[in-house]
CSV table of C-alpha atoms in Angstrom, one decimal:
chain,number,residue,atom,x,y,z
A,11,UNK,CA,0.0,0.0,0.0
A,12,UNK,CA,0.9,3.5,-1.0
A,13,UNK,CA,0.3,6.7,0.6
A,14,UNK,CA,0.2,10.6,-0.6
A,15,UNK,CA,-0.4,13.5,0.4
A,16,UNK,CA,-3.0,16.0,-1.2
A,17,UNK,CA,-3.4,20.1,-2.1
A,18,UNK,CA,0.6,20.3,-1.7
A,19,UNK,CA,1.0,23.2,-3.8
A,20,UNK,CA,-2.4,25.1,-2.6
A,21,UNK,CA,-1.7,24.4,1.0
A,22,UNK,CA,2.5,25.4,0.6
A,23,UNK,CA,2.4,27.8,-2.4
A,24,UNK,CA,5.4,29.4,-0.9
A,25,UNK,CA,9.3,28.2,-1.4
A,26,UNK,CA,10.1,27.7,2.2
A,27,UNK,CA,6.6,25.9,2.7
A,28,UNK,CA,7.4,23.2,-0.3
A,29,UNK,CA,10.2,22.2,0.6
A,30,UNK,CA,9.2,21.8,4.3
A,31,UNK,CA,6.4,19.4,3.4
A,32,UNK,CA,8.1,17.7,0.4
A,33,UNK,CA,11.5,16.6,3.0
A,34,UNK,CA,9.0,15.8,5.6
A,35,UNK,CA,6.7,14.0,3.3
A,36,UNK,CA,9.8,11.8,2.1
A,37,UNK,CA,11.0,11.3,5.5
A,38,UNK,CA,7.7,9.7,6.9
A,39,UNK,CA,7.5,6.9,3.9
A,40,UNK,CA,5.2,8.8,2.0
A,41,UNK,CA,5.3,7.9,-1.8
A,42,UNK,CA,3.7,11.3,-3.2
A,43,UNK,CA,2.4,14.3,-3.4
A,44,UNK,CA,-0.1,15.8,-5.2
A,45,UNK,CA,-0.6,19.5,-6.8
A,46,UNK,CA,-4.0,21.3,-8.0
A,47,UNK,CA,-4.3,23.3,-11.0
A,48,UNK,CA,-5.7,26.1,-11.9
A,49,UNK,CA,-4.9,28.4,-14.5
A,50,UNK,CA,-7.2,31.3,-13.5
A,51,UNK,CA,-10.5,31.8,-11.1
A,52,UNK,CA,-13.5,33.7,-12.1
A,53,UNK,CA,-14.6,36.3,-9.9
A,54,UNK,CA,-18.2,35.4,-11.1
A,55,UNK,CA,-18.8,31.5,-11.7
A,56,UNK,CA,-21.8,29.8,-12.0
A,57,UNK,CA,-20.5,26.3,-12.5
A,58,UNK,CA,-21.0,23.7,-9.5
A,59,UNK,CA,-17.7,22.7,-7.8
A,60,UNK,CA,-17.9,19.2,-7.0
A,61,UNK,CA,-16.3,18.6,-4.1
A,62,UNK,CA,-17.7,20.6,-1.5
A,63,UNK,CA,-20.8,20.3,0.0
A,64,UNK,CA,-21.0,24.3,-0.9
A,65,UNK,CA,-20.5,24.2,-4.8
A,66,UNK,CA,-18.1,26.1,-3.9
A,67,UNK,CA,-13.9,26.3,-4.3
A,68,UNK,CA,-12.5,27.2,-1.1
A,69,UNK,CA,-10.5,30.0,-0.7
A,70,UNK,CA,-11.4,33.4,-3.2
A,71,UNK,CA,-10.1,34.5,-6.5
A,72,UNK,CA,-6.8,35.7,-4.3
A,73,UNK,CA,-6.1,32.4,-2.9
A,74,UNK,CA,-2.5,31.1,-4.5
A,75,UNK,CA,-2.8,28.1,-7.2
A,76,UNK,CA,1.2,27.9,-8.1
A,77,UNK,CA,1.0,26.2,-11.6
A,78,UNK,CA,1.6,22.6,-10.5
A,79,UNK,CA,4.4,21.4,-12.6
A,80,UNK,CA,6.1,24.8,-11.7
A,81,UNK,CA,5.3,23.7,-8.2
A,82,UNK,CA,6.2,20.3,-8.4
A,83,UNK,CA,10.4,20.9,-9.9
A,84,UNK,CA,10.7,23.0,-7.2
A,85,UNK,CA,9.7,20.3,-4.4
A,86,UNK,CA,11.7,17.3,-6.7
A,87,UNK,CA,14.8,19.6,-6.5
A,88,UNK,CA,14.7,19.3,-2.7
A,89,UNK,CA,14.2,15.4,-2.4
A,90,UNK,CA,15.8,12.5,-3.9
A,91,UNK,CA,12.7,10.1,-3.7
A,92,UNK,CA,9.3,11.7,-3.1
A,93,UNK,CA,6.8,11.0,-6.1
A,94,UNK,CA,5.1,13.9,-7.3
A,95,UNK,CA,1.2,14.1,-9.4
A,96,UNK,CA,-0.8,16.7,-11.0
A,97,UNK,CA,-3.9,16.0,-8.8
A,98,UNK,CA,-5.6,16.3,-11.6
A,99,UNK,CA,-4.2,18.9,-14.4
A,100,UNK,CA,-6.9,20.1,-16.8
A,101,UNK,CA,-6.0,18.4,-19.5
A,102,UNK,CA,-8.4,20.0,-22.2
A,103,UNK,CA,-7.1,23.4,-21.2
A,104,UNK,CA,-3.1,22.4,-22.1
A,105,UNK,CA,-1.5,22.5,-25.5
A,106,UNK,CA,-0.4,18.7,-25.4
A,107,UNK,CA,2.8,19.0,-27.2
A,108,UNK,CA,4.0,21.7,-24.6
A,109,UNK,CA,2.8,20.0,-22.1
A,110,UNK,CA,4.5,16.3,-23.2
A,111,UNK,CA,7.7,18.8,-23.6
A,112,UNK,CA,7.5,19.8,-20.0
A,113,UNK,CA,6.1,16.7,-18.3
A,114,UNK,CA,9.2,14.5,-19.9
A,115,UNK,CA,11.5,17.2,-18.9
A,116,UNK,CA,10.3,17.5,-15.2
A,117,UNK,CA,10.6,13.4,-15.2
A,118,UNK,CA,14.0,13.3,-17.2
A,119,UNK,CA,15.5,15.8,-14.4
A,120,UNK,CA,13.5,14.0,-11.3
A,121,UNK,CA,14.8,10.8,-12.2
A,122,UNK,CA,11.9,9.4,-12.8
A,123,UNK,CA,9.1,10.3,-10.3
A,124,UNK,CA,6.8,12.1,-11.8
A,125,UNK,CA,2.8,11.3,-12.6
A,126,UNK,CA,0.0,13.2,-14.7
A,127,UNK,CA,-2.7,13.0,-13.6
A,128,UNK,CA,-5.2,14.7,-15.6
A,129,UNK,CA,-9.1,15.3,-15.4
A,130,UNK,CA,-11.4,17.3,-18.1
A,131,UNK,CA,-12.3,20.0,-15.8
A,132,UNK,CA,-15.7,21.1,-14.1
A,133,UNK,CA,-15.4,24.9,-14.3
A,134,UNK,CA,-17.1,26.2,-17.4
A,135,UNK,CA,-16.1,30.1,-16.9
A,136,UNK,CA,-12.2,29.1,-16.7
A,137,UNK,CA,-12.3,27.4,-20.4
A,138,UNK,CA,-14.0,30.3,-21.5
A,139,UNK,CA,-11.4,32.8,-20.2
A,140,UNK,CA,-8.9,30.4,-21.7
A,141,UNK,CA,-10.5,30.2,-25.2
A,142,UNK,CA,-11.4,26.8,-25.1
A,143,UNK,CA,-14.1,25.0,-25.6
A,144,UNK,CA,-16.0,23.4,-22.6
A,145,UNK,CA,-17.7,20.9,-24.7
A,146,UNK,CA,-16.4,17.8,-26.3
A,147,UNK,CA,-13.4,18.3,-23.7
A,148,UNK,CA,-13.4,14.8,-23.2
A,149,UNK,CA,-13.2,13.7,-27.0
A,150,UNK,CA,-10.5,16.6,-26.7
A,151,UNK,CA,-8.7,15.1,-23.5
A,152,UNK,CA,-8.8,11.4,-24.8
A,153,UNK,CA,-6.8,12.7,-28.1
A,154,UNK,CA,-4.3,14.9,-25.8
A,155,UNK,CA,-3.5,11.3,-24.1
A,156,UNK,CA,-3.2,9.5,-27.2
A,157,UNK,CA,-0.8,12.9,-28.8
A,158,UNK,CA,1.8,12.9,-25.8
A,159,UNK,CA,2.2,8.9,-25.5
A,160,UNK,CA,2.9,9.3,-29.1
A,161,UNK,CA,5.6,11.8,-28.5
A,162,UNK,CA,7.3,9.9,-25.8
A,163,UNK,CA,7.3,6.8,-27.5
A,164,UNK,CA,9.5,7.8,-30.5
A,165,UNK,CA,11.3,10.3,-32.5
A,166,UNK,CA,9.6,11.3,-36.3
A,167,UNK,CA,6.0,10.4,-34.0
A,168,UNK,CA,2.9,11.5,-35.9
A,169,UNK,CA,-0.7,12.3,-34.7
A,170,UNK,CA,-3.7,12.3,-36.7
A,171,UNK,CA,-7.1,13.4,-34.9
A,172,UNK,CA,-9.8,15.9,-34.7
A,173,UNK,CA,-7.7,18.2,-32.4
A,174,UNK,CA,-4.2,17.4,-32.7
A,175,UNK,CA,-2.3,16.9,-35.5
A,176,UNK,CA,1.7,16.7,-36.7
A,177,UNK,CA,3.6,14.8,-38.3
A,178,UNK,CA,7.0,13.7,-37.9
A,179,UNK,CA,8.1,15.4,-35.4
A,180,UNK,CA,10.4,14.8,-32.1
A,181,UNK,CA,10.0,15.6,-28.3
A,182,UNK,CA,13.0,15.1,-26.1
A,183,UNK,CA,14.1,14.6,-23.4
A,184,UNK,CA,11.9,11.6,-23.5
A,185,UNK,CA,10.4,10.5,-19.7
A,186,UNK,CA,13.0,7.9,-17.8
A,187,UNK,CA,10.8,4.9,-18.3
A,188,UNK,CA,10.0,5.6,-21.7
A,189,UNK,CA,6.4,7.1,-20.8
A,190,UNK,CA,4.6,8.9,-17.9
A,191,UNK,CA,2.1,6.9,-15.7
A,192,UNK,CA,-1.3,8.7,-16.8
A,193,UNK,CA,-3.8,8.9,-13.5
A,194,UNK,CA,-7.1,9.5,-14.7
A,195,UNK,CA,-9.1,11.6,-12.3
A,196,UNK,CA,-13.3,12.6,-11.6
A,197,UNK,CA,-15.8,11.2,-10.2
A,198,UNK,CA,-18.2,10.3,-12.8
A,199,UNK,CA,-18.5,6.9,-14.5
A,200,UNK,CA,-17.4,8.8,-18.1
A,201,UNK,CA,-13.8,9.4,-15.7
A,202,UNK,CA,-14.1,5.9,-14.7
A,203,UNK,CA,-14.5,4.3,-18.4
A,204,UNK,CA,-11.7,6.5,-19.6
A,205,UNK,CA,-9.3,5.4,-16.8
A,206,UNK,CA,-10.6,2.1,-17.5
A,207,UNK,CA,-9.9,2.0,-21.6
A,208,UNK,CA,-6.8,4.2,-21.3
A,209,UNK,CA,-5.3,5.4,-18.0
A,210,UNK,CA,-2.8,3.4,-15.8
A,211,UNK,CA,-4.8,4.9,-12.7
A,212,UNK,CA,-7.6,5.8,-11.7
A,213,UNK,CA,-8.4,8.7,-9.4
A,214,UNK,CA,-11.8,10.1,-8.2
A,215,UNK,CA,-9.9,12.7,-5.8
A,216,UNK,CA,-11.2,13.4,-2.0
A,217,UNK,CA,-14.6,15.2,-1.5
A,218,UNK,CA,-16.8,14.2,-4.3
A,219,UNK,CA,-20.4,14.6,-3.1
A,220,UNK,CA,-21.2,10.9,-4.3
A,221,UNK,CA,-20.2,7.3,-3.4
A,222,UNK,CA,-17.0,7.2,-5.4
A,223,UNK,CA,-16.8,3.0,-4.8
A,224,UNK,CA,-18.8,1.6,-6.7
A,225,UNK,CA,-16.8,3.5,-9.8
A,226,UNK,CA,-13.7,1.2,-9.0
A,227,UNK,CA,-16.1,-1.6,-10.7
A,228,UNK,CA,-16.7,0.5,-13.6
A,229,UNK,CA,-13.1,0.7,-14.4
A,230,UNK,CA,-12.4,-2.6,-14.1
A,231,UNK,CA,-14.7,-3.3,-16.6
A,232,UNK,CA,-14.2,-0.8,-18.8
A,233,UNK,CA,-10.5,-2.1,-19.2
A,234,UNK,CA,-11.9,-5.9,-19.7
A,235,UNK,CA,-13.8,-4.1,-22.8
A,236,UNK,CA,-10.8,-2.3,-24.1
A,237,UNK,CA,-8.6,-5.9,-24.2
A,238,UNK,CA,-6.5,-4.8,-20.8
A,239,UNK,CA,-5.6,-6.5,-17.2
A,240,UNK,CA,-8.1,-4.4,-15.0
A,241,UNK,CA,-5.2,-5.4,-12.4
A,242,UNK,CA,-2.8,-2.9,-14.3
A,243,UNK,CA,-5.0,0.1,-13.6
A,244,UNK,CA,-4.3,1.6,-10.1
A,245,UNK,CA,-6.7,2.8,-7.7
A,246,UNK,CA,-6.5,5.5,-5.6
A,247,UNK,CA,-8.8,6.6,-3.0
A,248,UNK,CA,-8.8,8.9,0.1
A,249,UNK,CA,-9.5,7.1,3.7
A,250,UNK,CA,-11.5,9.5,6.2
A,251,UNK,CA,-10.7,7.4,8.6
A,252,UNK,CA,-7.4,6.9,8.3
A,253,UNK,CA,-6.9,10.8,9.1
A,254,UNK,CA,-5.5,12.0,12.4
A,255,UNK,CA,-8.0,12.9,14.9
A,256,UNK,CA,-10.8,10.8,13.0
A,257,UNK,CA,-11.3,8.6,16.1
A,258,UNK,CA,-11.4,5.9,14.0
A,259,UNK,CA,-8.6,2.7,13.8
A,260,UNK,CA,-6.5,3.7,11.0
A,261,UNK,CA,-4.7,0.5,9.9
A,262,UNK,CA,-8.3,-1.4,9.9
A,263,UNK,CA,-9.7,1.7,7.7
A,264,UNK,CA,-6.5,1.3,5.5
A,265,UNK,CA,-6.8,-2.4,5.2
A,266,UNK,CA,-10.6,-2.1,4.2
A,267,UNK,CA,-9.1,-0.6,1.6
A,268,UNK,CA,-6.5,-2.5,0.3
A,269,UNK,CA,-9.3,-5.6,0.3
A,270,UNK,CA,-11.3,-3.6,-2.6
A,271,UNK,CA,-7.8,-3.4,-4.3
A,272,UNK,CA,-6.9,0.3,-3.6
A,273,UNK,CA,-3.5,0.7,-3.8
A,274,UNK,CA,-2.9,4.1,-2.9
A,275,UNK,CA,-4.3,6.3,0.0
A,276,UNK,CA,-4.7,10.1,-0.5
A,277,UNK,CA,-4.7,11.9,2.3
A,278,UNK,CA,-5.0,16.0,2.4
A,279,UNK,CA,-2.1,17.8,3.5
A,280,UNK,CA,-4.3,20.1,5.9
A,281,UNK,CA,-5.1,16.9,8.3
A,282,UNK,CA,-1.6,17.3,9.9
A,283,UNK,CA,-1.3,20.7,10.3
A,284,UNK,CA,-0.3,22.7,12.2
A,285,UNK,CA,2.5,20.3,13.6
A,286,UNK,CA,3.9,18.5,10.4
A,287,UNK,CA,7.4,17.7,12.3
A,288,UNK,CA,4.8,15.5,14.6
A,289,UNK,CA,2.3,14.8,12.6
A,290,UNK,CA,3.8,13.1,9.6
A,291,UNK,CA,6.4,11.1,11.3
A,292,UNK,CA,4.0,9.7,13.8
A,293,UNK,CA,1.5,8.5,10.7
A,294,UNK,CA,4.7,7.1,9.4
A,295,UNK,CA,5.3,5.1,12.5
A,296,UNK,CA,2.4,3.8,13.1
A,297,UNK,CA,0.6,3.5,9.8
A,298,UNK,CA,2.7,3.9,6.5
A,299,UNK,CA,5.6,1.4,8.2
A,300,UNK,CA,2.9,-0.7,9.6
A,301,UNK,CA,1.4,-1.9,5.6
A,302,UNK,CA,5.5,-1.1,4.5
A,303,UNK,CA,6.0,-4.3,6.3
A,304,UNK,CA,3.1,-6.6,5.5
């Protein structure tokens, strides 16, 4: 079993901060970190966020979003093993040959440890700031995938689709082990047949206002219907009660979890605040060592 730690770059947007958590993080046994994105907030949006019980972001328009892969070089340059994830990067809003330039790069000089994970976005008035179209963002998403596997797969690659198109053409640095791991985030069952027919992950993030469970099933078969081992596909899933102060027993919440075949627990960096010098070496102790060793 895995653990990571969520909202790393919202909740340390600072230099000092990042490195502070991302050397504690490490320390502890954790095997990642996450980072949110976005681009730019509406003052004035209409659009449902999905996980808060408000429908609303937290925070306001002057709340710091440090652009995640910015965000996430920084925290690699201060550790040598920490994993790092765009929890989740919005994938429609990205030019995917930039962002297969800079996601290779970032894993070329990391030595390997870095993850996308990419959802299609929920906030209508941001892809309108950004000139892009809300709809048909998942048709757009799936061929962004498809574009930057391409690109790290070979030199002189080439891309046909509806949205993406080039031909013969090379990206390097290419990624350390010849492609980044692709986490497909959301909490909907479209999220859950993507990650199913093309992710190696799946990730339905912390604070969705449904049952996010019985999704795990939908990915599974989704992969079986694309010709893939649903075993290859990873799932990742928060554990309420696995936090500190839930009152709860963490290692039987952790192993309920492992017995649906999660195999990473997402935890938010703001359950071990103030005191992360306590805080995430005790959870190491007594949790992440605990399912380290059997």
């Amino acid at each position: 079993m895995k653990f990571a730690l969520h909202f790393g770059n919202n909740t340390f947007p600072d230099a000092a901060g990042t490195a502070r958590l991302a050397r504690l993080a490490e320390a502890a046994g954790f095997d990642s970190v996450f980072a949110v994105d976005h681009v730019v907030i509406p003052e004035d949006y209409a659009s449902p966020y999905p996980y808060s019980a408000t429908g609303r972001l937290p925070g306001s328009g002057a709340s710091a979003y440090p652009d995640p892969l910015i965000w996430m070089a920084f925290a690699a340059a201060a550790t040598t093993r920490l994993r790092f994830m765009t929890g989740v990067i919005i994938l429609p809003q990205r030019n995917p040959l930039v962002l297969a330039k800079q996601v290779a790069t970032l894993d070329h000089m990391s030595g390997g440890r870095i993850e996308l994970g990419s959802g299609v976005g929920w906030l209508r008035e941001e892809f309108a700031a950004l000139g892009v179209a809300f709809e048909r963002r998942g048709k757009r998403a799936d061929e962004y995938v498809a574009a930057m596997r391409a690109l790290w797969r070979e030199d002189g690659a080439s891309f046909s689709g509806e949205f993406v198109n080039f031909q013969r053409v090379s990206c390097n640095p290419k990624p350390v082990a010849g492609s980044v791991p692709i986490i497909v985030g959301g909490h909907s069952e479209a999220a859950a047949r993507r990650a199913g027919r093309l992710g190696d992950g799946f990730f339905p993030s912390i604070g969705a206002q449904v049952d996010t469970m019985p999704l795990l099933d939908v990915v599974r078969r989704a992969a079986e219907a694309a010709g893939r081992d649903p075993g290859a596909v990873e799932m990742i899933t928060g554990c309420p009660d696995a936090l500190p102060g839930s009152g709860k027993d963490p290692l039987a919440a952790v192993e309920e979890r492992r017995a649906r075949g999660i195999g990473r627990i997402v935890l938010p960096v703001s359950a071990f605040l103030p005191d992360l010098e306590e805080s995430l070496p005790r959870f190491g102790e007594t949790v992440i060592r605990a399912f380290a060793t059997g």
